[in-house]
mmCIF file of C-alpha atoms (C1' of nucleotides) and ligand atoms in Angstrom:
data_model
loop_
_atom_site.group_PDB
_atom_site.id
_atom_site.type_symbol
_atom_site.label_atom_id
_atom_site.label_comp_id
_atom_site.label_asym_id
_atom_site.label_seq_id
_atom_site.Cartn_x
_atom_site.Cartn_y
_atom_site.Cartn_z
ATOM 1 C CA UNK A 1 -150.477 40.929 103.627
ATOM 2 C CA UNK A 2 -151.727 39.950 106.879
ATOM 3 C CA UNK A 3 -155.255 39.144 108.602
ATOM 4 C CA UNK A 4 -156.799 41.967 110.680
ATOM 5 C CA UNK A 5 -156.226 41.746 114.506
ATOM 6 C CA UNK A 6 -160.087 41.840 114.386
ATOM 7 C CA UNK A 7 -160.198 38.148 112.871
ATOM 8 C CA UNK A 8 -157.662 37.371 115.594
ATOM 9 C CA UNK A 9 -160.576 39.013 118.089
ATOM 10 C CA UNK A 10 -163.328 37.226 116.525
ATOM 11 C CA UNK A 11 -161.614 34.128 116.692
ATOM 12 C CA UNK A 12 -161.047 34.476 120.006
ATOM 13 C CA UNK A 13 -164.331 35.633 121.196
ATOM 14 C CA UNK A 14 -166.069 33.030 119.418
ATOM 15 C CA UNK A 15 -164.446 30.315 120.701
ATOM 16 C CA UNK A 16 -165.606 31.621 124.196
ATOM 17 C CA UNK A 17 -169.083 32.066 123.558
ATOM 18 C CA UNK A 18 -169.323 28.524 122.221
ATOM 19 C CA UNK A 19 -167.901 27.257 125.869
ATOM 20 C CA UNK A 20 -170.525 29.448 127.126
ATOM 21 C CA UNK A 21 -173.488 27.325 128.855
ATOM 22 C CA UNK A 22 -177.102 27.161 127.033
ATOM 23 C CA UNK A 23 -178.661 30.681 126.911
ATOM 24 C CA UNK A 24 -176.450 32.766 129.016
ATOM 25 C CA UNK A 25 -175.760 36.219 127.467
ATOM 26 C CA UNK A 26 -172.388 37.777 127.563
ATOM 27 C CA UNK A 27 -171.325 41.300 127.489
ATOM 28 C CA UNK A 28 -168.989 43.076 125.774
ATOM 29 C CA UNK A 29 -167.502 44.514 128.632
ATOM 30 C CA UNK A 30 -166.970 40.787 129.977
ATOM 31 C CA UNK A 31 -165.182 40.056 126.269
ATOM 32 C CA UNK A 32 -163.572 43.288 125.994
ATOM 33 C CA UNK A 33 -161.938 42.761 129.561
ATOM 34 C CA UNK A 34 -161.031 39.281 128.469
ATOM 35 C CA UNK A 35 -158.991 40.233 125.568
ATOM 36 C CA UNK A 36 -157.737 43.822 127.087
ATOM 37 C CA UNK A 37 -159.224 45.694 124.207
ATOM 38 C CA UNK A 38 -162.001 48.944 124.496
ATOM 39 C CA UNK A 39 -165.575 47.720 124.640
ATOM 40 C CA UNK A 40 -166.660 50.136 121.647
ATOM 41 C CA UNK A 41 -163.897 48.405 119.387
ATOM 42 C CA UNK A 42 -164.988 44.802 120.080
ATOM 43 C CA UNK A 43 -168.613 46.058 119.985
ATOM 44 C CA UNK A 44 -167.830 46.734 116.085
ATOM 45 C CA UNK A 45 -166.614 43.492 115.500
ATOM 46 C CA UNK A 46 -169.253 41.361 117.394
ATOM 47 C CA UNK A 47 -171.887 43.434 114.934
ATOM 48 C CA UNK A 48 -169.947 42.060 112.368
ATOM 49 C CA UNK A 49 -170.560 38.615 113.681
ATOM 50 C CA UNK A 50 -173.965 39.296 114.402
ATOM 51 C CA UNK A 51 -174.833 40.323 111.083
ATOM 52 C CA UNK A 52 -173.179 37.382 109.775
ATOM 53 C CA UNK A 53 -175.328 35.192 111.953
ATOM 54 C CA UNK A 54 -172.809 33.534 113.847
ATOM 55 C CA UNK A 55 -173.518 35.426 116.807
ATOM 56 C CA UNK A 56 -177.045 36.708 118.776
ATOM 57 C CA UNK A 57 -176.943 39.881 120.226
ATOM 58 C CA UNK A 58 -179.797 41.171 122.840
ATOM 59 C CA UNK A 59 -179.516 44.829 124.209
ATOM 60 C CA UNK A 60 -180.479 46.401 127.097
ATOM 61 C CA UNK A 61 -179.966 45.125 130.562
ATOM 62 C CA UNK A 62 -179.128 41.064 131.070
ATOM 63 C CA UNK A 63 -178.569 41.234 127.727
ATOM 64 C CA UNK A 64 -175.328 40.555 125.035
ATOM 65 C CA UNK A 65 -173.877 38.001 123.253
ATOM 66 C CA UNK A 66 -174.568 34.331 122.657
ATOM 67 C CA UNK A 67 -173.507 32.237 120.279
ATOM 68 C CA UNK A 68 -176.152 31.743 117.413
ATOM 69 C CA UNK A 69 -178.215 28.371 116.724
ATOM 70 C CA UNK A 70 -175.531 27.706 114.242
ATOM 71 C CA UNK A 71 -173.256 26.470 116.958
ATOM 72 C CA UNK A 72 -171.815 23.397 115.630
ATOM 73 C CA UNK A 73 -171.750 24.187 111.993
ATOM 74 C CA UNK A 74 -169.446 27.398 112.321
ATOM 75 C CA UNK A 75 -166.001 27.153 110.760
ATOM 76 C CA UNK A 76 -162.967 29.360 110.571
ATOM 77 C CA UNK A 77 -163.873 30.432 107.129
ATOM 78 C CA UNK A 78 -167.174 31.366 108.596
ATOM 79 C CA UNK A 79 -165.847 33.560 111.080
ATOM 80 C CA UNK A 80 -162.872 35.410 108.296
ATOM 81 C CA UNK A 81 -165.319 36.475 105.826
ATOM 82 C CA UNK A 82 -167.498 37.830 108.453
ATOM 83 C CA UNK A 83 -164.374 40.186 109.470
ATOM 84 C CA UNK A 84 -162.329 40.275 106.623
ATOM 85 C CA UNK A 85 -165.113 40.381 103.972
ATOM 86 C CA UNK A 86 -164.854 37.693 100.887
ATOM 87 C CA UNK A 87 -163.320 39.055 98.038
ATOM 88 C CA UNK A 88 -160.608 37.555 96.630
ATOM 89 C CA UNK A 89 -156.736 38.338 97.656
ATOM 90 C CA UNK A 90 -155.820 38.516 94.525
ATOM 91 C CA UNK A 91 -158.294 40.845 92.534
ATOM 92 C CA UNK A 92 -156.765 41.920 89.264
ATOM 93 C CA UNK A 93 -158.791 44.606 87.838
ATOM 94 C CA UNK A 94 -159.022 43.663 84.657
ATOM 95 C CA UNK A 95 -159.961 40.035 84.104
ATOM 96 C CA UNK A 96 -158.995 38.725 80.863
ATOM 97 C CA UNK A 97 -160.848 36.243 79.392
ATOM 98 C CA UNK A 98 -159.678 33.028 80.724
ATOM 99 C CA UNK A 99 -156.262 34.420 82.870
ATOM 100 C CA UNK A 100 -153.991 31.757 83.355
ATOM 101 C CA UNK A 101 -152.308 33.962 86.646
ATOM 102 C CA UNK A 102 -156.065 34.413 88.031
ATOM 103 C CA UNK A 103 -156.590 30.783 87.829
ATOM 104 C CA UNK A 104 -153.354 29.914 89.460
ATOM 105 C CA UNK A 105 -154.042 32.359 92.800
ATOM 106 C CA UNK A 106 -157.724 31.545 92.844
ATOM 107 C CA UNK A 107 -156.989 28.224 92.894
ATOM 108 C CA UNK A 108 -154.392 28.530 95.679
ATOM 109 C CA UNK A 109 -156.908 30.569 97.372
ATOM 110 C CA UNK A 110 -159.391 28.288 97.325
ATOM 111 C CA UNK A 111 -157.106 25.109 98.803
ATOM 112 C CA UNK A 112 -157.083 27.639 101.737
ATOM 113 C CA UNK A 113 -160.302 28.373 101.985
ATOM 114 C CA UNK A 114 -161.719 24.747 102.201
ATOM 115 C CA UNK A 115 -159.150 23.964 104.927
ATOM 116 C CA UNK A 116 -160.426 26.765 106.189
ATOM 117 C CA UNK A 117 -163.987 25.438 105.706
ATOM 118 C CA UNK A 118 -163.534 21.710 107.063
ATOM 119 C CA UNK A 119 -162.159 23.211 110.375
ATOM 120 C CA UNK A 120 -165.188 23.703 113.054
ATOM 121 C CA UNK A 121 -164.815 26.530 115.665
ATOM 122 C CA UNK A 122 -166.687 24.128 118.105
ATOM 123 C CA UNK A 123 -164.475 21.388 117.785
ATOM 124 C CA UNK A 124 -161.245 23.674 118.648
ATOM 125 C CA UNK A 125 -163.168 24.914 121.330
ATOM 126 C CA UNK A 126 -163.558 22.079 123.141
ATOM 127 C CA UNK A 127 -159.999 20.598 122.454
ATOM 128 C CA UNK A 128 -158.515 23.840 124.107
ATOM 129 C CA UNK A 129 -161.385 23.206 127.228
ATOM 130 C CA UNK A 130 -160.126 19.541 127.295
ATOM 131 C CA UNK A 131 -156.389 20.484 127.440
ATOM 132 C CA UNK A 132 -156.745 23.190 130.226
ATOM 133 C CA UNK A 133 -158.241 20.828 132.592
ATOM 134 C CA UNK B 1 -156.619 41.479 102.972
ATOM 135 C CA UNK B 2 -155.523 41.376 99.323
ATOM 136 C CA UNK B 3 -151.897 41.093 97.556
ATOM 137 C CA UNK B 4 -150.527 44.287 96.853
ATOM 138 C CA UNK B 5 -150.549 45.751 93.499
ATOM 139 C CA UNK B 6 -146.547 45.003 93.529
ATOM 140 C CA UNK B 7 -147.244 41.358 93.550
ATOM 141 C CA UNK B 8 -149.244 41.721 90.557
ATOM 142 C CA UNK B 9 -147.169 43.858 88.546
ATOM 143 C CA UNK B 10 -144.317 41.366 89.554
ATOM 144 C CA UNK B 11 -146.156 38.070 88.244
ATOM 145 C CA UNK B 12 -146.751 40.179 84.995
ATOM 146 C CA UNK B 13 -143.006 41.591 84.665
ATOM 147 C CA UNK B 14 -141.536 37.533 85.537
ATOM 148 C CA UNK B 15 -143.947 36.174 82.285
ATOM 149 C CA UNK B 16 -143.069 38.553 80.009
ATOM 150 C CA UNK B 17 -139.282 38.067 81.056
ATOM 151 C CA UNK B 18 -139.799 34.270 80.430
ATOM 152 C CA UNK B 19 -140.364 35.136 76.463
ATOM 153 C CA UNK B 20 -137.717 37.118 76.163
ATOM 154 C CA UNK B 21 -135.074 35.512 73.605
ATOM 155 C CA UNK B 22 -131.851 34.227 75.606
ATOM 156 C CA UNK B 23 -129.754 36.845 76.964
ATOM 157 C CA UNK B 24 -131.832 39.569 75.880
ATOM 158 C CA UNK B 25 -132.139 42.101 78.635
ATOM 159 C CA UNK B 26 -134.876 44.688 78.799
ATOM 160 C CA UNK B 27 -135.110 47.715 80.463
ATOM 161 C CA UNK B 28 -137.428 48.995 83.451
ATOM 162 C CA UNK B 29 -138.132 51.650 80.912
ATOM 163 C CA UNK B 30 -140.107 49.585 78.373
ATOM 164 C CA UNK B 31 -141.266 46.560 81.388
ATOM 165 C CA UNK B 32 -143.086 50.195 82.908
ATOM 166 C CA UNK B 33 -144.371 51.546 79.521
ATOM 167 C CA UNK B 34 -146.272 47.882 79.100
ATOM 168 C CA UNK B 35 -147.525 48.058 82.419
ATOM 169 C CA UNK B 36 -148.716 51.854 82.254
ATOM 170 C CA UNK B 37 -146.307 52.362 85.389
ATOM 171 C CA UNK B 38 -143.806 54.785 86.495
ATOM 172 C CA UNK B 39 -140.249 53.359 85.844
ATOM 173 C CA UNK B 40 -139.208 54.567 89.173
ATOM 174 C CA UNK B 41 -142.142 52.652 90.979
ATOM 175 C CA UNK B 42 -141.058 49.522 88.939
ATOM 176 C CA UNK B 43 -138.092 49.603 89.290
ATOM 177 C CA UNK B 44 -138.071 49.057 93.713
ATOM 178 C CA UNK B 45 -140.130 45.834 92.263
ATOM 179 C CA UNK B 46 -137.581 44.707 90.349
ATOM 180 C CA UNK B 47 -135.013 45.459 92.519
ATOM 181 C CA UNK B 48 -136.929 43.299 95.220
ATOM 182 C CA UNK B 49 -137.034 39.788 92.431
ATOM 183 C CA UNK B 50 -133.328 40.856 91.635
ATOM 184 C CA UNK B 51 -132.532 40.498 95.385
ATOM 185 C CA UNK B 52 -134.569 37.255 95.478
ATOM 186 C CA UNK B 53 -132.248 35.728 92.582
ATOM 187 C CA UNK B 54 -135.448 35.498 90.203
ATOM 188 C CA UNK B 55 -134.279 38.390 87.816
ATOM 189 C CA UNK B 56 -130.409 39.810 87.112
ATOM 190 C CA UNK B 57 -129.619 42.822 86.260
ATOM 191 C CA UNK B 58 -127.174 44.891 84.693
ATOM 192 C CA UNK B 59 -126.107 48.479 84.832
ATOM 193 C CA UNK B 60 -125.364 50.715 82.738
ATOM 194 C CA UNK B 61 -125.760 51.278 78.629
ATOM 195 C CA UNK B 62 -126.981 48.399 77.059
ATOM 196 C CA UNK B 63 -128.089 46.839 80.683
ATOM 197 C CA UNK B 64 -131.373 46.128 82.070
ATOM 198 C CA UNK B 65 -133.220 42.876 83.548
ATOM 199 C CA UNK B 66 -133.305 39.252 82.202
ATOM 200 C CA UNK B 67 -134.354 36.215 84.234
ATOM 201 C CA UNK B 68 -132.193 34.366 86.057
ATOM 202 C CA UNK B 69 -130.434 30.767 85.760
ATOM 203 C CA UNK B 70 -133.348 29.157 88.128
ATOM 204 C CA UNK B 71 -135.955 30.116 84.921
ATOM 205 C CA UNK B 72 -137.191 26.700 84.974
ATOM 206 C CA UNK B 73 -137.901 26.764 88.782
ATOM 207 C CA UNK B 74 -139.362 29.873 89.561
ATOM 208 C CA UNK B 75 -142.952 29.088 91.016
ATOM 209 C CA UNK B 76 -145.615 31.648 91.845
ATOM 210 C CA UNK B 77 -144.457 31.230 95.651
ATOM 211 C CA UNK B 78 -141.535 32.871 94.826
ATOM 212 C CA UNK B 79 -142.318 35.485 93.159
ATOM 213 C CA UNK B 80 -145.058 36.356 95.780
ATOM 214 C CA UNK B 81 -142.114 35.833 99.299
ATOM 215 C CA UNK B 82 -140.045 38.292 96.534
ATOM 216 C CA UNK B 83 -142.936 41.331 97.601
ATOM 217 C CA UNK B 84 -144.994 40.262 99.849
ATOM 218 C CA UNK B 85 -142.359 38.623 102.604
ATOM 219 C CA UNK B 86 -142.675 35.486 103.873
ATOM 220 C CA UNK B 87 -144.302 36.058 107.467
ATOM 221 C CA UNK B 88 -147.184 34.250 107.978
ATOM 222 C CA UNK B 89 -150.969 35.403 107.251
ATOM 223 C CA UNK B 90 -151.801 34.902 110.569
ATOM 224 C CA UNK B 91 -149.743 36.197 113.442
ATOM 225 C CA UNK B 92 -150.395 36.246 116.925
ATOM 226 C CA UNK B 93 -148.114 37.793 118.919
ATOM 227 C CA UNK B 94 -148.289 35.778 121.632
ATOM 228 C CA UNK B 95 -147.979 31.924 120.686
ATOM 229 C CA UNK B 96 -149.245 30.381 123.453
ATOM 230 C CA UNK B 97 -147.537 26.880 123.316
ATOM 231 C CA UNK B 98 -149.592 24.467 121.251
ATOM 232 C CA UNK B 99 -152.247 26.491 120.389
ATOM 233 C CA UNK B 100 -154.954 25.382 118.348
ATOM 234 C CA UNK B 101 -156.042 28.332 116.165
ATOM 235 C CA UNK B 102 -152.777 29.189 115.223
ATOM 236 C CA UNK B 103 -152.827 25.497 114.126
ATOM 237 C CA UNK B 104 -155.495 25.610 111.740
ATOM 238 C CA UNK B 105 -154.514 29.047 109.898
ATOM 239 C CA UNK B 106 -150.868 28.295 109.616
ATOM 240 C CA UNK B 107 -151.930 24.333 108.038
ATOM 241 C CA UNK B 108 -154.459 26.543 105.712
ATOM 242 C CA UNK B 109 -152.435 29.054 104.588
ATOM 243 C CA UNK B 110 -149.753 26.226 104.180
ATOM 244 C CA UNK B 111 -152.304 24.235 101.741
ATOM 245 C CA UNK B 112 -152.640 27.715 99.565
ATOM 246 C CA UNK B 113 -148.481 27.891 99.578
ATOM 247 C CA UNK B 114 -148.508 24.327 98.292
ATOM 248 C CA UNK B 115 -150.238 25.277 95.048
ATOM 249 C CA UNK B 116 -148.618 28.439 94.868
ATOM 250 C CA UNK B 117 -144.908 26.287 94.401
ATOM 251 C CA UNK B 118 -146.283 24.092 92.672
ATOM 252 C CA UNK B 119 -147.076 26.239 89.586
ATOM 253 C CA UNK B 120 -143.983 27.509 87.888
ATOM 254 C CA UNK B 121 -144.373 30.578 86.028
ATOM 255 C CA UNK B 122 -142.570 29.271 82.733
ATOM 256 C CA UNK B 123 -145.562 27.015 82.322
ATOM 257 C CA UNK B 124 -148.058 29.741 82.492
ATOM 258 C CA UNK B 125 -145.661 31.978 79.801
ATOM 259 C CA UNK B 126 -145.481 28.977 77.784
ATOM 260 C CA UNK B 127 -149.269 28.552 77.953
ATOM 261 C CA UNK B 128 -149.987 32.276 77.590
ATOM 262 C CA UNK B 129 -147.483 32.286 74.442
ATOM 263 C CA UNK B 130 -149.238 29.609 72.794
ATOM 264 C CA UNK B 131 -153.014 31.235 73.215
ATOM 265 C CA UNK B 132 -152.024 34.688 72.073
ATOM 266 C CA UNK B 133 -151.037 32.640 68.320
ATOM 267 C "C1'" DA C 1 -115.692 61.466 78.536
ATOM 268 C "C1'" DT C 2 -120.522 60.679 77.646
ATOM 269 C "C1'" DA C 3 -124.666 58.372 77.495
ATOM 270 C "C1'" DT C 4 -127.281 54.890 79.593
ATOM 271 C "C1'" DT C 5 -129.206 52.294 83.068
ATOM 272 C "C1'" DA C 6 -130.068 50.073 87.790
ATOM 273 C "C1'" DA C 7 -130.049 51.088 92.898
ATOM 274 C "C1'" DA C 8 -130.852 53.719 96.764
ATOM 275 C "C1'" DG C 9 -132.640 57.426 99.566
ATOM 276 C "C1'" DA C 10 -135.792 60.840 100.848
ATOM 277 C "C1'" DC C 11 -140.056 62.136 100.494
ATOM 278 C "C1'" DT C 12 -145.294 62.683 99.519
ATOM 279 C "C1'" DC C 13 -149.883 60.919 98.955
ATOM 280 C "C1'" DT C 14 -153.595 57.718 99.642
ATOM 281 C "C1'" DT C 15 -155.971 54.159 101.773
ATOM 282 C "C1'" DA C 16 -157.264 50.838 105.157
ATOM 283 C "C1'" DA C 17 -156.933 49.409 109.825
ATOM 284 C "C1'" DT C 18 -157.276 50.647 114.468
ATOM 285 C "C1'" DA C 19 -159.360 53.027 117.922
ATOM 286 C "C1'" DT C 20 -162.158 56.451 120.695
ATOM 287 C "C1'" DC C 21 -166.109 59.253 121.877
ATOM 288 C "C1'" DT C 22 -170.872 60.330 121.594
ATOM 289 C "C1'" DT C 23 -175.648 59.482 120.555
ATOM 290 C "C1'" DT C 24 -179.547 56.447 119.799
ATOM 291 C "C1'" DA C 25 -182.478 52.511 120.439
ATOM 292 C "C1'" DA C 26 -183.987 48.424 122.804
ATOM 293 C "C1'" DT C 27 -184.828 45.819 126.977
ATOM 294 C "C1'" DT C 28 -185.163 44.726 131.950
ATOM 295 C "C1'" DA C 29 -186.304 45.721 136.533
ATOM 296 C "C1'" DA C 30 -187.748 48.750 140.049
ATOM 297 C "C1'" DT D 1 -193.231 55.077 134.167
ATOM 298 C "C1'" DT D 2 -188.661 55.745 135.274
ATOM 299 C "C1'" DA D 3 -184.004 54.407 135.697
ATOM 300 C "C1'" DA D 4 -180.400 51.405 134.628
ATOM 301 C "C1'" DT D 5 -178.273 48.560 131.295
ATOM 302 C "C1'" DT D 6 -176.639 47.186 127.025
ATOM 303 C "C1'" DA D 7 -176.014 46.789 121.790
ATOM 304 C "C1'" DA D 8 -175.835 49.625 117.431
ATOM 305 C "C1'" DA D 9 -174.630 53.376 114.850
ATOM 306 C "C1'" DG D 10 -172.288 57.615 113.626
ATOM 307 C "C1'" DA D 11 -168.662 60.787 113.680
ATOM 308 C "C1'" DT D 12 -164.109 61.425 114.116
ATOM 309 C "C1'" DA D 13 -159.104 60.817 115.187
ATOM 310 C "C1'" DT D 14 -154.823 58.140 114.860
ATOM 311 C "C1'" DT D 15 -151.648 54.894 112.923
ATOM 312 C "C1'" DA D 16 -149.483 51.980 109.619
ATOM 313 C "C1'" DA D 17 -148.870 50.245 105.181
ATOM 314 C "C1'" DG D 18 -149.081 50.634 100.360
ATOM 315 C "C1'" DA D 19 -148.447 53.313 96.333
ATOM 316 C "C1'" DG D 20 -145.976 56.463 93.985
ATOM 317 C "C1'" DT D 21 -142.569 60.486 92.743
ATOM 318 C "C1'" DC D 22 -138.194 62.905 92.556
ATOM 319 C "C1'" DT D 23 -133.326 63.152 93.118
ATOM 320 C "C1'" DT D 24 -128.785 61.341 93.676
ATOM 321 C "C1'" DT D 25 -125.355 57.715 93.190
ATOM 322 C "C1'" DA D 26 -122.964 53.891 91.085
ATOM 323 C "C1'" DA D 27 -121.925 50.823 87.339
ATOM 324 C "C1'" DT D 28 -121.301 49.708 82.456
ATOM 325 C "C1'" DA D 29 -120.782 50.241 77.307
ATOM 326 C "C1'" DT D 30 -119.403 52.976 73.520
HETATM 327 S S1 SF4 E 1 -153.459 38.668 82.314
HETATM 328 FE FE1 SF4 E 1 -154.752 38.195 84.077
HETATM 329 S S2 SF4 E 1 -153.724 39.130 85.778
HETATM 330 FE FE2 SF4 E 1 -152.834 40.010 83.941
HETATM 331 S S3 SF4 E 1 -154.015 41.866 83.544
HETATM 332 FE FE3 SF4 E 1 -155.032 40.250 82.384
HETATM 333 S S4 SF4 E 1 -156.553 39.472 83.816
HETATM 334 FE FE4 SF4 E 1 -155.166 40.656 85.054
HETATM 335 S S1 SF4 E 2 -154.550 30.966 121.953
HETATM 336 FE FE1 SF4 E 2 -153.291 31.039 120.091
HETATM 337 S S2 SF4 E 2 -154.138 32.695 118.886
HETATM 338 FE FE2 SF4 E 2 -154.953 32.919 120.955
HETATM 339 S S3 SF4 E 2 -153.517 34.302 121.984
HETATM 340 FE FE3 SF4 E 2 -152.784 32.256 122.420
HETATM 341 S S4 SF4 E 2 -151.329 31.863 120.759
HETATM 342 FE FE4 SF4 E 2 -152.519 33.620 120.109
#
DNA sequence: ATATTAAAGACTCTTAATATCTTTAATTAA
DNA sequence: TTAATTAAAGATATTAAGAGTCTTTAATAT
């Protein structure tokens, strides 16, 4: 069980459009260079984001990416279920009334989750700016 | 990303080997039949919590699986490094020195690890044991 | 010896992730 | 209006992992 590489790619693209300045557009051929992957793969995941409102997109020419109004309220759980969907890890088909396993992994997911929650893309962003100077 | 069905069938297999009387030792035969699983399928699972030290087993007439000495300390954590591994959710290949993101996933997937030892499956047996009466 | 049972190996099947190529639609700029 | 640019969508191919079966081997009890 491991995340996608395309939450590793989202991560990563996100956290450069936030250190983007005000209202420039990016394209995907500027992120796809970036992270050495094909512009029509990225271009699948940045719809994802887009979709999931954590991204703008605006085609034809001078247009792309930016990052979405949202800017300082997007987390790391924000970005994962945009990629990796939100069902549960553990999703036993049958759900017995009241499992006692279920609640164990659910709750184990969830401690996860709201670290996962509490941490703000924007604020990482910035720390990694701050350290490269 | 989910758990595989393995982990599932494991967490199933450990409980009902918790209720089994003191050296009692069932087969993969019957621990399938409950499951609706082929004993040969099983059987690589139990061979995986047998290599963990979470089940012994015996060959040969009158042989099969019972759960090991460590009954009392087997968490859900276990059971899950038993088929899933232990490498991390979230691996970069690259681990840049210090980085930030890896940070955050490794400290949230750390915080769903926590809960996961901190259950032990003889409670949940026990608990399960009791409701079924 | 024979029956029983776990372990291991080789193999197949299915599914999801990864990735590419092509077409379509929207927007800007000339 | 036309051409250039760019995202979105669709179709398809490739790869890797998970799920599962079948067969053979080794260990144990009777
Ligand atoms: S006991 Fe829980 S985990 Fe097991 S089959 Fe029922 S619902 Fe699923
Ligand atoms: S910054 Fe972190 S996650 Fe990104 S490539 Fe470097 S090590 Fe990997």
């Amino acid at each position: 069980m491991r995340y996608s590489n395309a939450t590793n790619y989202a991560l990563h693209t996100m956290v450069h459009l936030m250190l983007q300045p005000e209202d420039s557009a990016v394209g995907v051929q500027e992120l796809a260079e970036m992270q050495h992957l094909s512009p029509t793969y990225l271009s699948k995941i940045l719809t994802k984001l887009a979709k999931a409102g954590l991204i703008e997109s605006t085609p034809g020419a001078k247009g792309g990416y930016k990052i979405s109004r949202k800017k300082h309220e997007i987390s790391f759980l924000d970005v994962i279920h945009a990629t990796e969907g939100d069902t549960s890890l553990f999703d036993c088909s049958i759900h017995h009334e009241g499992c006692l396993i279920e609640n164990v992994m659910r709750q184990a997911e969830e401690n996860m989750k709201a670290e996962l929650k509490s941490k703000l893309l924007i604020n990482i962003a910035k720390e990694a700016e701050a350290k490269q100077k």
